[in-house]
CSV table of C-alpha atoms in Angstrom, one decimal:
chain,number,residue,atom,x,y,z
A,132,MET,CA,7.8,5.0,-24.9
A,133,THR,CA,7.5,6.9,-21.7
A,134,THR,CA,6.2,10.4,-22.2
A,135,ARG,CA,7.7,13.5,-20.5
A,136,PRO,CA,4.5,14.3,-18.7
A,137,ARG,CA,4.4,10.8,-17.3
A,138,ARG,CA,8.0,11.0,-16.0
A,139,ALA,CA,7.4,14.4,-14.5
A,140,ALA,CA,4.2,13.4,-12.8
A,141,VAL,CA,5.6,10.2,-11.3
A,142,ALA,CA,8.7,12.1,-10.2
A,143,ALA,CA,6.6,14.7,-8.5
A,144,LEU,CA,4.5,12.0,-6.7
A,145,LEU,CA,7.3,9.8,-5.5
A,146,THR,CA,9.6,12.8,-4.6
A,147,CYS,CA,12.6,10.7,-5.4
A,148,ALA,CA,13.2,9.0,-8.8
A,149,LEU,CA,15.4,6.2,-7.4
A,150,ALA,CA,13.6,5.6,-4.1
A,151,VAL,CA,14.3,1.9,-3.9
A,152,PRO,CA,16.4,-0.2,-6.4
A,153,LEU,CA,13.7,-2.9,-6.7
A,154,LEU,CA,10.8,-0.9,-7.9
A,155,GLY,CA,9.5,2.5,-8.7
A,156,ALA,CA,6.6,3.7,-10.6
A,157,ALA,CA,8.0,4.8,-14.0
A,158,PRO,CA,9.5,2.3,-16.5
A,159,ALA,CA,13.2,2.6,-16.9
A,160,SER,CA,14.8,4.1,-20.0
A,161,ALA,CA,17.4,2.1,-21.9
A,162,SER,CA,20.2,3.9,-20.2
A,163,GLN,CA,18.8,3.1,-16.8
A,164,GLN,CA,18.4,-0.5,-17.7
A,165,ALA,CA,22.1,-0.6,-18.8
A,166,HIS,CA,23.1,1.1,-15.6
A,167,ALA,CA,21.0,-1.4,-13.6
A,168,GLN,CA,22.7,-4.4,-15.4
A,169,THR,CA,26.1,-3.0,-14.5
A,170,GLN,CA,25.2,-2.0,-10.9
A,171,TYR,CA,23.8,-5.5,-10.1
A,172,SER,CA,26.3,-7.6,-11.9
A,173,VAL,CA,28.7,-8.3,-9.1
A,174,PRO,CA,29.0,-12.1,-8.8
A,175,GLY,CA,27.5,-13.6,-5.7
A,176,THR,CA,25.5,-10.6,-4.6
A,177,ARG,CA,22.2,-11.6,-6.0
A,178,SER,CA,19.9,-14.5,-5.1
A,179,THR,CA,17.8,-16.5,-7.6
A,180,SER,CA,15.9,-18.3,-5.0
A,181,ALA,CA,12.4,-17.1,-4.3
A,182,PRO,CA,12.2,-14.8,-1.3
A,183,GLU,CA,9.8,-15.1,1.6
A,184,LEU,CA,7.7,-12.3,3.0
A,185,PRO,CA,8.0,-11.5,6.7
A,186,ARG,CA,6.1,-13.8,8.9
A,187,PRO,CA,2.9,-12.2,10.4
A,188,ALA,CA,3.1,-11.4,14.1
A,189,GLY,CA,-0.5,-12.2,15.1
A,190,PRO,CA,-2.0,-15.5,16.5
A,191,HIS,CA,-4.3,-16.2,13.5
A,192,PRO,CA,-3.5,-18.1,10.4
A,193,VAL,CA,-4.3,-16.0,7.3
A,194,GLY,CA,-6.7,-16.7,4.5
A,195,ARG,CA,-6.9,-15.0,1.2
A,196,ARG,CA,-9.7,-14.4,-1.3
A,197,THR,CA,-9.5,-12.2,-4.4
A,198,LEU,CA,-12.6,-10.4,-5.6
A,199,HIS,CA,-13.3,-8.7,-9.0
A,200,LEU,CA,-15.7,-5.9,-8.2
A,201,VAL,CA,-17.4,-3.7,-10.8
A,202,ASP,CA,-19.2,-0.6,-10.1
A,203,ARG,CA,-21.7,-0.4,-13.0
A,204,HIS,CA,-23.0,3.0,-11.8
A,205,ARG,CA,-19.7,4.8,-12.4
A,206,THR,CA,-17.8,5.7,-15.6
A,207,ASP,CA,-14.1,4.8,-15.4
A,208,PRO,CA,-12.2,8.1,-15.2
A,209,TRP,CA,-9.4,6.9,-17.4
A,210,VAL,CA,-11.2,4.7,-20.0
A,211,PRO,CA,-14.8,6.0,-20.3
A,212,THR,CA,-15.7,3.3,-22.8
A,213,ALA,CA,-15.0,0.6,-20.1
A,214,ARG,CA,-18.0,-1.2,-18.7
A,215,GLY,CA,-18.0,0.5,-15.3
A,216,ARG,CA,-15.3,1.0,-12.8
A,217,GLU,CA,-13.3,-2.2,-12.2
A,218,LEU,CA,-11.5,-3.1,-9.0
A,219,LEU,CA,-9.4,-6.1,-8.0
A,220,VAL,CA,-9.4,-6.7,-4.2
A,221,SER,CA,-7.3,-9.1,-2.3
A,222,VAL,CA,-9.0,-9.8,1.0
A,223,SER,CA,-6.8,-11.2,3.8
A,224,TYR,CA,-8.7,-12.5,6.8
A,225,PRO,CA,-8.1,-14.5,10.0
A,226,ALA,CA,-8.6,-18.1,9.2
A,227,ARG,CA,-9.8,-21.0,11.3
A,228,ARG,CA,-6.8,-23.4,11.3
A,229,THR,CA,-3.2,-23.5,10.1
A,230,GLY,CA,-2.4,-25.3,6.8
A,231,ALA,CA,-5.8,-25.2,5.3
A,232,GLY,CA,-6.2,-24.3,1.6
A,233,SER,CA,-3.4,-23.7,-0.9
A,234,PRO,CA,-0.6,-21.1,-0.7
A,235,ALA,CA,-1.5,-17.7,-2.0
A,236,ALA,CA,0.6,-16.3,-4.8
A,237,TYR,CA,2.4,-13.0,-4.5
A,238,VAL,CA,2.2,-11.9,-8.1
A,239,THR,CA,1.6,-13.6,-11.4
A,240,ALA,CA,4.4,-14.2,-13.9
A,241,ASP,CA,3.2,-11.3,-16.1
A,242,GLU,CA,2.9,-9.0,-13.1
A,243,ALA,CA,6.5,-9.9,-12.0
A,244,ARG,CA,7.9,-9.3,-15.5
A,245,LEU,CA,6.2,-5.9,-15.7
A,246,LEU,CA,7.4,-4.8,-12.2
A,247,LEU,CA,11.0,-5.7,-12.9
A,248,GLU,CA,10.8,-4.1,-16.3
A,249,ALA,CA,9.6,-0.9,-14.6
A,250,ARG,CA,12.8,-0.5,-12.7
A,251,GLY,CA,15.2,-1.8,-15.4
A,252,LEU,CA,15.8,-5.1,-13.6
A,253,THR,CA,14.9,-7.4,-16.6
A,254,GLY,CA,17.8,-9.9,-16.7
A,255,VAL,CA,18.9,-8.9,-13.2
A,256,VAL,CA,16.2,-10.6,-11.2
A,257,PRO,CA,14.4,-13.5,-13.0
A,258,ALA,CA,10.7,-12.9,-13.2
A,259,GLU,CA,10.0,-16.4,-11.9
A,260,THR,CA,12.0,-15.5,-8.8
A,261,LEU,CA,9.8,-12.6,-7.9
A,262,ALA,CA,6.6,-14.5,-8.9
A,263,GLY,CA,7.7,-17.3,-6.6
A,264,THR,CA,7.8,-15.0,-3.5
A,265,ARG,CA,6.3,-17.0,-0.7
A,266,THR,CA,3.5,-15.4,1.3
A,267,HIS,CA,1.9,-16.6,4.5
A,268,ALA,CA,-1.7,-16.6,3.4
A,269,ARG,CA,-3.8,-19.6,2.1
A,270,VAL,CA,-6.4,-19.5,-0.5
A,271,GLY,CA,-9.6,-21.3,0.5
A,272,ALA,CA,-8.9,-21.3,4.2
A,273,ALA,CA,-12.1,-21.3,6.3
A,274,PRO,CA,-12.7,-17.9,8.0
A,275,ALA,CA,-12.3,-17.8,11.8
A,276,ARG,CA,-15.5,-17.5,13.8
A,277,GLY,CA,-16.4,-14.1,15.1
A,278,ARG,CA,-16.6,-10.6,13.8
A,279,PHE,CA,-13.6,-8.4,13.0
A,280,PRO,CA,-12.7,-4.8,12.1
A,281,LEU,CA,-12.2,-4.1,8.4
A,282,VAL,CA,-9.1,-2.2,7.1
A,283,LEU,CA,-8.9,-0.9,3.5
A,284,LEU,CA,-5.5,-0.5,1.9
A,285,SER,CA,-4.8,1.6,-1.2
A,286,PRO,CA,-1.3,1.4,-2.9
A,287,GLY,CA,0.8,4.1,-4.4
A,288,PHE,CA,0.3,5.6,-7.9
A,289,GLY,CA,1.3,3.2,-10.6
A,290,MET,CA,1.8,0.5,-8.0
A,291,PRO,CA,-0.3,-2.7,-7.5
A,292,ARG,CA,-2.0,-3.7,-4.3
A,293,THR,CA,0.5,-6.5,-3.9
A,294,THR,CA,3.1,-3.9,-2.7
A,295,LEU,CA,1.2,-3.9,0.7
A,296,THR,CA,0.8,-7.7,1.0
A,297,SER,CA,3.0,-8.0,4.2
A,298,LEU,CA,1.0,-5.3,5.9
A,299,ALA,CA,-2.3,-6.8,4.8
A,300,ASP,CA,-1.4,-10.3,6.1
A,301,ASP,CA,0.1,-9.1,9.3
A,302,LEU,CA,-3.0,-7.2,10.2
A,303,ALA,CA,-5.2,-10.2,9.2
A,304,SER,CA,-3.1,-12.4,11.6
A,305,ARG,CA,-4.0,-10.0,14.4
A,306,GLY,CA,-7.7,-10.3,13.7
A,307,TYR,CA,-8.6,-7.9,11.0
A,308,VAL,CA,-10.3,-8.3,7.6
A,309,VAL,CA,-8.0,-6.4,5.2
A,310,ALA,CA,-9.0,-5.4,1.7
A,311,ALA,CA,-6.1,-4.3,-0.5
A,312,VAL,CA,-7.5,-2.6,-3.6
A,313,ASP,CA,-6.2,-2.3,-7.2
A,314,HIS,CA,-7.7,0.6,-9.0
A,315,ALA,CA,-8.2,-0.1,-12.7
A,316,TYR,CA,-5.8,1.6,-15.2
A,317,GLU,CA,-3.7,3.1,-12.3
A,318,SER,CA,-1.1,0.3,-12.0
A,319,LEU,CA,1.7,-0.8,-14.1
A,320,ALA,CA,1.3,-4.5,-13.2
A,321,THR,CA,-2.1,-5.8,-12.3
A,322,GLU,CA,-3.6,-8.9,-14.0
A,323,PHE,CA,-7.4,-8.9,-14.0
A,324,PRO,CA,-9.5,-12.0,-14.6
A,325,GLY,CA,-9.1,-13.6,-18.0
A,326,GLY,CA,-5.4,-12.7,-18.1
A,327,ARG,CA,-6.1,-9.0,-18.8
A,328,VAL,CA,-3.1,-6.8,-17.8
A,329,MET,CA,-4.6,-3.3,-18.0
A,330,PRO,CA,-2.2,-0.6,-19.0
A,331,CYS,CA,-1.6,2.3,-16.6
A,332,VAL,CA,-3.5,4.8,-18.6
A,333,ALA,CA,-3.5,7.2,-15.6
A,334,CYS,CA,0.3,7.2,-15.7
A,335,GLU,CA,0.1,8.8,-19.2
A,336,LYS,CA,-2.6,11.3,-18.4
A,337,VAL,CA,-1.7,12.6,-14.9
A,338,ASP,CA,0.6,15.6,-14.9
A,339,GLY,CA,0.4,18.0,-11.9
A,340,ARG,CA,-1.3,18.5,-8.6
A,341,ALA,CA,-4.8,19.0,-10.0
A,342,GLU,CA,-4.8,15.7,-11.8
A,343,PHE,CA,-3.4,13.9,-8.8
A,344,ALA,CA,-6.3,15.4,-6.7
A,345,GLY,CA,-8.6,13.8,-9.3
A,346,VAL,CA,-6.9,10.4,-8.7
A,347,VAL,CA,-7.7,10.8,-4.9
A,348,ARG,CA,-11.3,11.7,-5.6
A,349,GLY,CA,-11.7,8.6,-7.8
A,350,ARG,CA,-10.1,6.3,-5.4
A,351,THR,CA,-12.2,7.7,-2.6
A,352,ALA,CA,-15.3,6.5,-4.5
A,353,ASP,CA,-13.6,3.2,-5.1
A,354,LEU,CA,-13.1,2.6,-1.3
A,355,SER,CA,-16.6,3.5,-0.4
A,356,PHE,CA,-17.9,1.1,-3.1
A,357,VAL,CA,-15.6,-1.7,-1.6
A,358,ILE,CA,-17.2,-1.0,1.8
A,359,ASP,CA,-20.6,-1.4,0.3
A,360,GLU,CA,-19.7,-4.7,-1.4
A,361,LEU,CA,-17.8,-6.3,1.5
A,362,THR,CA,-20.5,-5.5,4.1
A,363,ASP,CA,-23.4,-6.8,1.9
A,364,ARG,CA,-24.0,-10.4,2.8
A,365,ARG,CA,-25.9,-11.0,-0.5
A,366,ARG,CA,-22.7,-10.0,-2.3
A,367,THR,CA,-19.8,-11.5,-0.3
A,368,GLY,CA,-21.4,-14.0,2.0
A,369,ALA,CA,-19.0,-15.4,4.6
A,370,LEU,CA,-16.7,-12.4,4.3
A,371,ALA,CA,-19.5,-10.0,5.1
A,372,ARG,CA,-20.5,-12.1,8.1
A,373,MET,CA,-16.9,-11.7,9.5
A,374,ILE,CA,-16.9,-7.9,9.3
A,375,ASP,CA,-18.0,-5.6,12.1
A,376,PRO,CA,-19.2,-2.5,10.1
A,377,ARG,CA,-18.9,-0.3,13.1
A,378,ARG,CA,-15.2,-0.8,13.1
A,379,ILE,CA,-13.7,0.2,9.7
A,380,GLY,CA,-10.3,1.8,9.0
A,381,ALA,CA,-8.3,2.9,5.9
A,382,ALA,CA,-4.7,3.2,5.2
A,383,GLY,CA,-2.5,3.6,2.1
A,384,HIS,CA,0.9,4.2,0.8
A,385,SER,CA,1.8,7.5,-1.1
A,386,ILE,CA,-1.3,8.6,-2.9
A,387,GLY,CA,-3.1,5.7,-1.2
A,388,GLY,CA,-2.5,7.5,2.1
A,389,ALA,CA,-4.2,10.6,0.6
A,390,THR,CA,-7.0,8.4,-0.4
A,391,ALA,CA,-7.4,7.1,3.1
A,392,ALA,CA,-7.8,10.7,4.4
A,393,ALA,CA,-10.2,11.7,1.7
A,394,THR,CA,-12.3,8.5,2.2
A,395,MET,CA,-12.6,9.4,5.9
A,396,ALA,CA,-13.7,12.9,5.0
A,397,ALA,CA,-16.3,11.6,2.6
A,398,ASP,CA,-17.5,8.4,4.3
A,399,ARG,CA,-18.4,8.5,8.0
A,400,ARG,CA,-18.2,4.7,8.2
A,401,VAL,CA,-14.4,5.0,8.3
A,402,ARG,CA,-13.4,5.5,11.9
A,403,ALA,CA,-9.6,5.7,11.6
A,404,GLY,CA,-7.0,6.4,8.9
A,405,ALA,CA,-3.3,6.3,8.2
A,406,ASP,CA,-1.1,7.8,5.5
A,407,LEU,CA,2.2,6.1,4.8
A,408,ASP,CA,4.5,8.7,3.2
A,409,GLY,CA,1.9,10.2,1.0
A,410,ASN,CA,1.4,13.8,-0.1
A,411,PHE,CA,-2.3,14.8,0.2
A,412,PHE,CA,-2.7,16.6,-3.2
A,413,VAL,CA,-5.9,18.3,-2.1
A,414,ASP,CA,-6.0,21.8,-0.7
A,415,ASP,CA,-8.2,21.1,2.2
A,416,ALA,CA,-6.6,17.8,3.4
A,417,GLY,CA,-7.9,16.8,6.8
A,418,ALA,CA,-11.0,18.8,6.5
A,419,GLY,CA,-14.1,16.7,7.2
A,420,ILE,CA,-12.2,14.1,9.3
A,421,GLY,CA,-13.2,16.0,12.4
A,422,GLU,CA,-12.3,14.3,15.7
A,423,ARG,CA,-11.7,10.9,14.2
A,424,PRO,CA,-8.1,9.6,14.6
A,425,PHE,CA,-5.4,9.9,12.0
A,426,LEU,CA,-1.8,8.7,11.7
A,427,MET,CA,0.8,10.3,9.4
A,428,LEU,CA,3.9,8.1,9.1
A,429,GLY,CA,6.6,9.1,6.6
A,430,ALA,CA,10.3,9.5,5.7
A,431,GLU,CA,12.2,12.1,7.8
A,432,SER,CA,13.9,13.5,4.7
A,433,VAL,CA,10.6,14.6,3.1
A,434,HIS,CA,7.9,14.8,5.6
A,435,SER,CA,9.4,16.7,8.6
A,436,PRO,CA,7.5,19.8,9.7
A,437,GLY,CA,8.4,23.0,7.9
A,438,GLY,CA,10.0,21.2,4.9
A,439,ASP,CA,9.6,21.8,1.2
A,440,ILE,CA,6.4,19.7,1.1
A,441,THR,CA,3.9,21.6,3.3
A,442,ASP,CA,0.6,19.7,2.9
A,443,TRP,CA,1.2,17.6,6.0
A,444,ASP,CA,1.5,20.9,7.9
A,445,GLY,CA,-1.8,22.0,6.5
A,446,ALA,CA,-3.5,18.7,7.2
A,447,TRP,CA,-2.3,18.6,10.7
A,448,SER,CA,-4.0,21.9,11.5
A,449,ARG,CA,-7.3,20.6,10.3
A,450,LEU,CA,-7.3,17.3,12.3
A,451,HIS,CA,-9.1,18.0,15.6
A,452,GLY,CA,-9.0,14.5,17.2
A,453,TRP,CA,-6.3,12.1,18.2
A,454,LYS,CA,-3.5,12.5,15.7
A,455,ARG,CA,0.2,11.5,15.3
A,456,TRP,CA,2.9,12.9,13.0
A,457,LEU,CA,5.8,10.4,12.9
A,458,THR,CA,8.9,10.4,10.7
A,459,VAL,CA,11.4,7.7,10.3
A,460,ASP,CA,15.1,8.5,9.9
A,461,GLY,CA,16.8,6.7,7.1
A,462,ALA,CA,13.5,5.7,5.4
A,463,GLY,CA,12.7,6.3,1.7
A,464,HIS,CA,9.3,6.5,-0.1
A,465,PHE,CA,9.0,2.8,-0.5
A,466,SER,CA,10.2,1.9,2.9
A,467,PHE,CA,6.6,1.4,4.0
A,468,THR,CA,6.0,-1.3,1.4
A,469,ASP,CA,7.3,-4.8,0.7
A,470,PHE,CA,10.1,-3.6,-1.6
A,471,PRO,CA,13.0,-3.0,0.8
A,472,TRP,CA,12.4,-6.4,2.4
A,473,LEU,CA,12.4,-8.1,-0.9
A,474,GLY,CA,15.3,-6.1,-2.3
A,475,ASP,CA,17.5,-7.2,0.7
A,476,ARG,CA,16.6,-10.8,0.1
A,477,LEU,CA,17.2,-10.6,-3.6
A,478,GLY,CA,20.7,-9.2,-3.0
A,479,LEU,CA,20.0,-5.7,-4.4
A,480,PRO,CA,22.0,-2.8,-3.0
A,481,THR,CA,20.5,-0.4,-0.6
A,482,ASP,CA,19.6,3.0,-1.8
A,483,PRO,CA,22.2,5.4,-0.2
A,484,GLU,CA,19.5,8.0,0.3
A,485,ALA,CA,17.3,5.5,2.2
A,486,PRO,CA,19.8,3.3,4.2
A,487,LEU,CA,17.2,1.8,6.6
A,488,SER,CA,17.3,-2.0,6.1
A,489,GLY,CA,14.4,-3.8,4.8
A,490,GLU,CA,13.9,-5.7,8.0
A,491,ARG,CA,14.0,-2.5,10.1
A,492,SER,CA,11.6,-0.8,7.7
A,493,TRP,CA,9.2,-3.6,7.9
A,494,HIS,CA,9.2,-3.8,11.7
A,495,ILE,CA,8.6,-0.1,12.1
A,496,THR,CA,5.8,0.0,9.6
A,497,ARG,CA,4.1,-3.1,11.1
A,498,ASP,CA,4.4,-2.0,14.7
A,499,TYR,CA,3.1,1.5,14.3
A,500,VAL,CA,0.3,0.7,11.9
A,501,ALA,CA,-0.9,-2.2,14.0
A,502,ALA,CA,-0.7,-0.2,17.2
A,503,PHE,CA,-2.8,2.5,15.6
A,504,PHE,CA,-5.6,0.2,14.6
A,505,GLU,CA,-5.5,-1.7,17.8
A,506,LEU,CA,-6.0,1.5,19.7
A,507,HIS,CA,-8.7,3.0,17.6
A,508,LEU,CA,-10.6,0.1,16.2
A,509,ARG,CA,-10.3,-2.2,19.3
A,510,GLY,CA,-9.7,0.2,22.1
A,511,VAL,CA,-6.5,-1.5,23.3
A,512,PRO,CA,-4.1,0.9,24.9
A,513,GLN,CA,-0.8,1.3,22.9
A,514,PRO,CA,2.1,2.9,24.8
A,515,LEU,CA,4.1,2.7,21.6
A,516,LEU,CA,2.0,5.7,20.3
A,517,ASP,CA,2.6,7.8,23.4
A,518,GLY,CA,6.1,9.0,22.5
A,519,PRO,CA,9.6,8.1,21.4
A,520,THR,CA,11.1,4.8,22.6
A,521,ALA,CA,14.7,3.7,23.0
A,522,SER,CA,14.0,0.5,21.0
A,523,ARG,CA,13.0,2.6,17.9
A,524,PRO,CA,15.3,5.5,17.8
A,525,GLU,CA,14.7,6.2,14.1
A,526,VAL,CA,11.1,7.2,14.9
A,527,GLU,CA,10.5,10.9,15.8
A,528,PHE,CA,7.3,12.3,17.1
A,529,HIS,CA,6.3,15.8,15.9
A,530,ARG,CA,3.8,18.0,17.6
A,531,PRO,CA,4.1,21.3,15.7
């Protein structure tokens, strides 16, 4: 049974309890499930065929490798009896040739079942339909020759790394090694090796800003550990040889965006960071980043300057280098993940409070995040980041 602290904590984090019909962080109650069954029961509106993620825009085929990393020198903050801090990392990378290897799965059957259960969609969308979602990455594809920037991705609280798959694969197609990280006991639907689906212990324990700040600190240590592992040729071999350790970035959705900022502040190896609609949760957000570049991209309804949530205003004042504060009209909290795209293709209705289509949400997220890293990890000029454009009228630039 979902506890009141858990519901309150998740609601505070996501800022909107019904952000996107497909998924949210908290499991649905019996009444919510009944409502979902009624809401989505209109004949002919749903698809039972497996959807396909958006095609990456870059020139490279995409390879995928999954790593189970364990930091034996740390105690897990949620389960102290665990043997170290476990992480599951999907690494998307530029591959040598198209068609090599086998198709990479989106989620396992158990992960799909748990994600659908979390939003009361059991019986509305078959688990096998979501599990069959087609990606554009191939497991076992030979890495492309050369050295590439590394980008770390951290998902929202309660969410698995797979929610950022489209972004990871798109960046990889453009010539980045991308590590999407699952943090143990912080996701409702992550299957670790051996078929272990770890419960979201953090979801039951976190209640309030101070605890969310603790989540950020723990994830910051996670990302630094991932950098250590991925850049160690003795540990990851061919992947490490692909990575240029002088060009590392971090981004994340929701609390994952706060993690990107905190990792920059704590780890000088991270040269650029982006927050996708995440509150920062720490009082000194932005401090320690100095003159390194940072992008804040969020929903207009929540993250406009001078709104009810003020930590973006505070962080902005502490960023002393290149910075952008962009909001997207019509976006919701999950608009910067795979969910709106999948929801559209599964025939689920659009959230009236976040009417931006899945396709439009995806193109905006992809274009601005890719432009940011192209500019700051490759030095390629990006006029898109200079100001508003007629082709993207939903995006507003703020310079408070």
